[in-house]
């Protein structure tokens, strides 16, 4: 067993030799995303994932990541706070325990509409090669690059 910043690599390994890993979100330094958002990357290629990425993003009151699309499916679970999910031009109120499924190519974003409380979401992308294309700029970035978990 090996423990590093926010990560414990267990002595157990899967059929392909990849070890099981316990991720301690409180021990992982959040990545500042700009605009009042910060992300704790969790499952990534850095911990051995082959098929998906996940993590937690926290939004300051009133903040949002700009409208965007992904090249793969995404699921978002609200952990704390409430927001408006903007999906394909329509608004859907969401609160703790609400979960979304957003297929690849649908424009969306989550906006923390509170003036006082943070919004925390747990997200999962259905590919380790997930990317984000911001609608306003057309700029595409790999999710693992945004979160500093890419494997060079």
mmCIF file with all atom_site columns, N, CA and C in Angstrom, residues 53 70-73 125-132 141-144:
data_model
loop_
_atom_site.group_PDB
_atom_site.id
_atom_site.type_symbol
_atom_site.label_atom_id
_atom_site.label_alt_id
_atom_site.label_comp_id
_atom_site.label_asym_id
_atom_site.label_entity_id
_atom_site.label_seq_id
_atom_site.pdbx_PDB_ins_code
_atom_site.Cartn_x
_atom_site.Cartn_y
_atom_site.Cartn_z
_atom_site.occupancy
_atom_site.B_iso_or_equiv
_atom_site.pdbx_formal_charge
_atom_site.auth_seq_id
_atom_site.auth_comp_id
_atom_site.auth_asym_id
_atom_site.auth_atom_id
_atom_site.pdbx_PDB_model_num
ATOM 1  N N  . UNK A 1 53  ? -13.743 9.140  -16.663 1.00 0.00 ? 53  UNK A N  1
ATOM 2  C CA . UNK A 1 53  ? -13.155 10.136 -15.771 1.00 0.00 ? 53  UNK A CA 1
ATOM 3  C C  . UNK A 1 53  ? -14.239 10.612 -14.823 1.00 0.00 ? 53  UNK A C  1
ATOM 4  N N  . UNK A 1 70  ? -19.514 18.155 -25.227 1.00 0.00 ? 70  UNK A N  1
ATOM 5  C CA . UNK A 1 70  ? -18.466 17.144 -25.046 1.00 0.00 ? 70  UNK A CA 1
ATOM 6  C C  . UNK A 1 70  ? -18.536 16.134 -26.183 1.00 0.00 ? 70  UNK A C  1
ATOM 7  N N  . UNK A 1 71  ? -17.460 15.405 -26.364 1.00 0.00 ? 71  UNK A N  1
ATOM 8  C CA . UNK A 1 71  ? -17.386 14.367 -27.379 1.00 0.00 ? 71  UNK A CA 1
ATOM 9  C C  . UNK A 1 71  ? -17.830 13.007 -26.846 1.00 0.00 ? 71  UNK A C  1
ATOM 10 N N  . UNK A 1 72  ? -18.339 12.981 -25.621 1.00 0.00 ? 72  UNK A N  1
ATOM 11 C CA . UNK A 1 72  ? -18.815 11.737 -25.012 1.00 0.00 ? 72  UNK A CA 1
ATOM 12 C C  . UNK A 1 72  ? -19.947 12.072 -24.041 1.00 0.00 ? 72  UNK A C  1
ATOM 13 N N  . UNK A 1 73  ? -20.632 11.061 -23.570 1.00 0.00 ? 73  UNK A N  1
ATOM 14 C CA . UNK A 1 73  ? -21.706 11.240 -22.597 1.00 0.00 ? 73  UNK A CA 1
ATOM 15 C C  . UNK A 1 73  ? -21.147 11.742 -21.263 1.00 0.00 ? 73  UNK A C  1
ATOM 16 N N  . UNK A 1 125 ? -17.439 11.444 -16.990 1.00 0.00 ? 125 UNK A N  1
ATOM 17 C CA . UNK A 1 125 ? -17.386 11.406 -18.453 1.00 0.00 ? 125 UNK A CA 1
ATOM 18 C C  . UNK A 1 125 ? -17.181 9.963  -18.871 1.00 0.00 ? 125 UNK A C  1
ATOM 19 N N  . UNK A 1 126 ? -17.854 9.562  -19.938 1.00 0.00 ? 126 UNK A N  1
ATOM 20 C CA . UNK A 1 126 ? -17.840 8.172  -20.381 1.00 0.00 ? 126 UNK A CA 1
ATOM 21 C C  . UNK A 1 126 ? -16.616 7.814  -21.222 1.00 0.00 ? 126 UNK A C  1
ATOM 22 N N  . UNK A 1 127 ? -15.569 8.625  -21.164 1.00 0.00 ? 127 UNK A N  1
ATOM 23 C CA . UNK A 1 127 ? -14.344 8.344  -21.920 1.00 0.00 ? 127 UNK A CA 1
ATOM 24 C C  . UNK A 1 127 ? -13.164 9.025  -21.245 1.00 0.00 ? 127 UNK A C  1
ATOM 25 N N  . UNK A 1 128 ? -12.012 8.362  -21.244 1.00 0.00 ? 128 UNK A N  1
ATOM 26 C CA . UNK A 1 128 ? -10.806 9.019  -20.741 1.00 0.00 ? 128 UNK A CA 1
ATOM 27 C C  . UNK A 1 128 ? -10.304 10.054 -21.743 1.00 0.00 ? 128 UNK A C  1
ATOM 28 N N  . UNK A 1 129 ? -10.830 10.007 -22.963 1.00 0.00 ? 129 UNK A N  1
ATOM 29 C CA . UNK A 1 129 ? -10.468 10.973 -23.998 1.00 0.00 ? 129 UNK A CA 1
ATOM 30 C C  . UNK A 1 129 ? -11.496 12.099 -24.111 1.00 0.00 ? 129 UNK A C  1
ATOM 31 N N  . UNK A 1 130 ? -12.260 12.329 -23.059 1.00 0.00 ? 130 UNK A N  1
ATOM 32 C CA . UNK A 1 130 ? -13.294 13.361 -23.062 1.00 0.00 ? 130 UNK A CA 1
ATOM 33 C C  . UNK A 1 130 ? -12.687 14.726 -23.340 1.00 0.00 ? 130 UNK A C  1
ATOM 34 N N  . UNK A 1 131 ? -13.449 15.542 -24.089 1.00 0.00 ? 131 UNK A N  1
ATOM 35 C CA . UNK A 1 131 ? -13.030 16.925 -24.281 1.00 0.00 ? 131 UNK A CA 1
ATOM 36 C C  . UNK A 1 131 ? -14.219 17.846 -24.125 1.00 0.00 ? 131 UNK A C  1
ATOM 37 N N  . UNK A 1 132 ? -13.920 19.151 -24.051 1.00 0.00 ? 132 UNK A N  1
ATOM 38 C CA . UNK A 1 132 ? -14.940 20.187 -23.907 1.00 0.00 ? 132 UNK A CA 1
ATOM 39 C C  . UNK A 1 132 ? -14.697 21.218 -25.008 1.00 0.00 ? 132 UNK A C  1
ATOM 40 N N  . UNK A 1 141 ? -10.712 21.604 -25.543 1.00 0.00 ? 141 UNK A N  1
ATOM 41 C CA . UNK A 1 141 ? -9.648  21.209 -24.620 1.00 0.00 ? 141 UNK A CA 1
ATOM 42 C C  . UNK A 1 141 ? -9.978  19.838 -24.051 1.00 0.00 ? 141 UNK A C  1
ATOM 43 N N  . UNK A 1 142 ? -8.953  18.994 -23.915 1.00 0.00 ? 142 UNK A N  1
ATOM 44 C CA . UNK A 1 142 ? -9.156  17.708 -23.252 1.00 0.00 ? 142 UNK A CA 1
ATOM 45 C C  . UNK A 1 142 ? -9.460  17.947 -21.771 1.00 0.00 ? 142 UNK A C  1
ATOM 46 N N  . UNK A 1 143 ? -10.385 17.183 -21.224 1.00 0.00 ? 143 UNK A N  1
ATOM 47 C CA . UNK A 1 143 ? -10.747 17.306 -19.806 1.00 0.00 ? 143 UNK A CA 1
ATOM 48 C C  . UNK A 1 143 ? -9.540  17.025 -18.921 1.00 0.00 ? 143 UNK A C  1
ATOM 49 N N  . UNK A 1 144 ? -8.768  15.991 -19.246 1.00 0.00 ? 144 UNK A N  1
ATOM 50 C CA . UNK A 1 144 ? -7.611  15.672 -18.397 1.00 0.00 ? 144 UNK A CA 1
ATOM 51 C C  . UNK A 1 144 ? -6.560  16.781 -18.429 1.00 0.00 ? 144 UNK A C  1
#
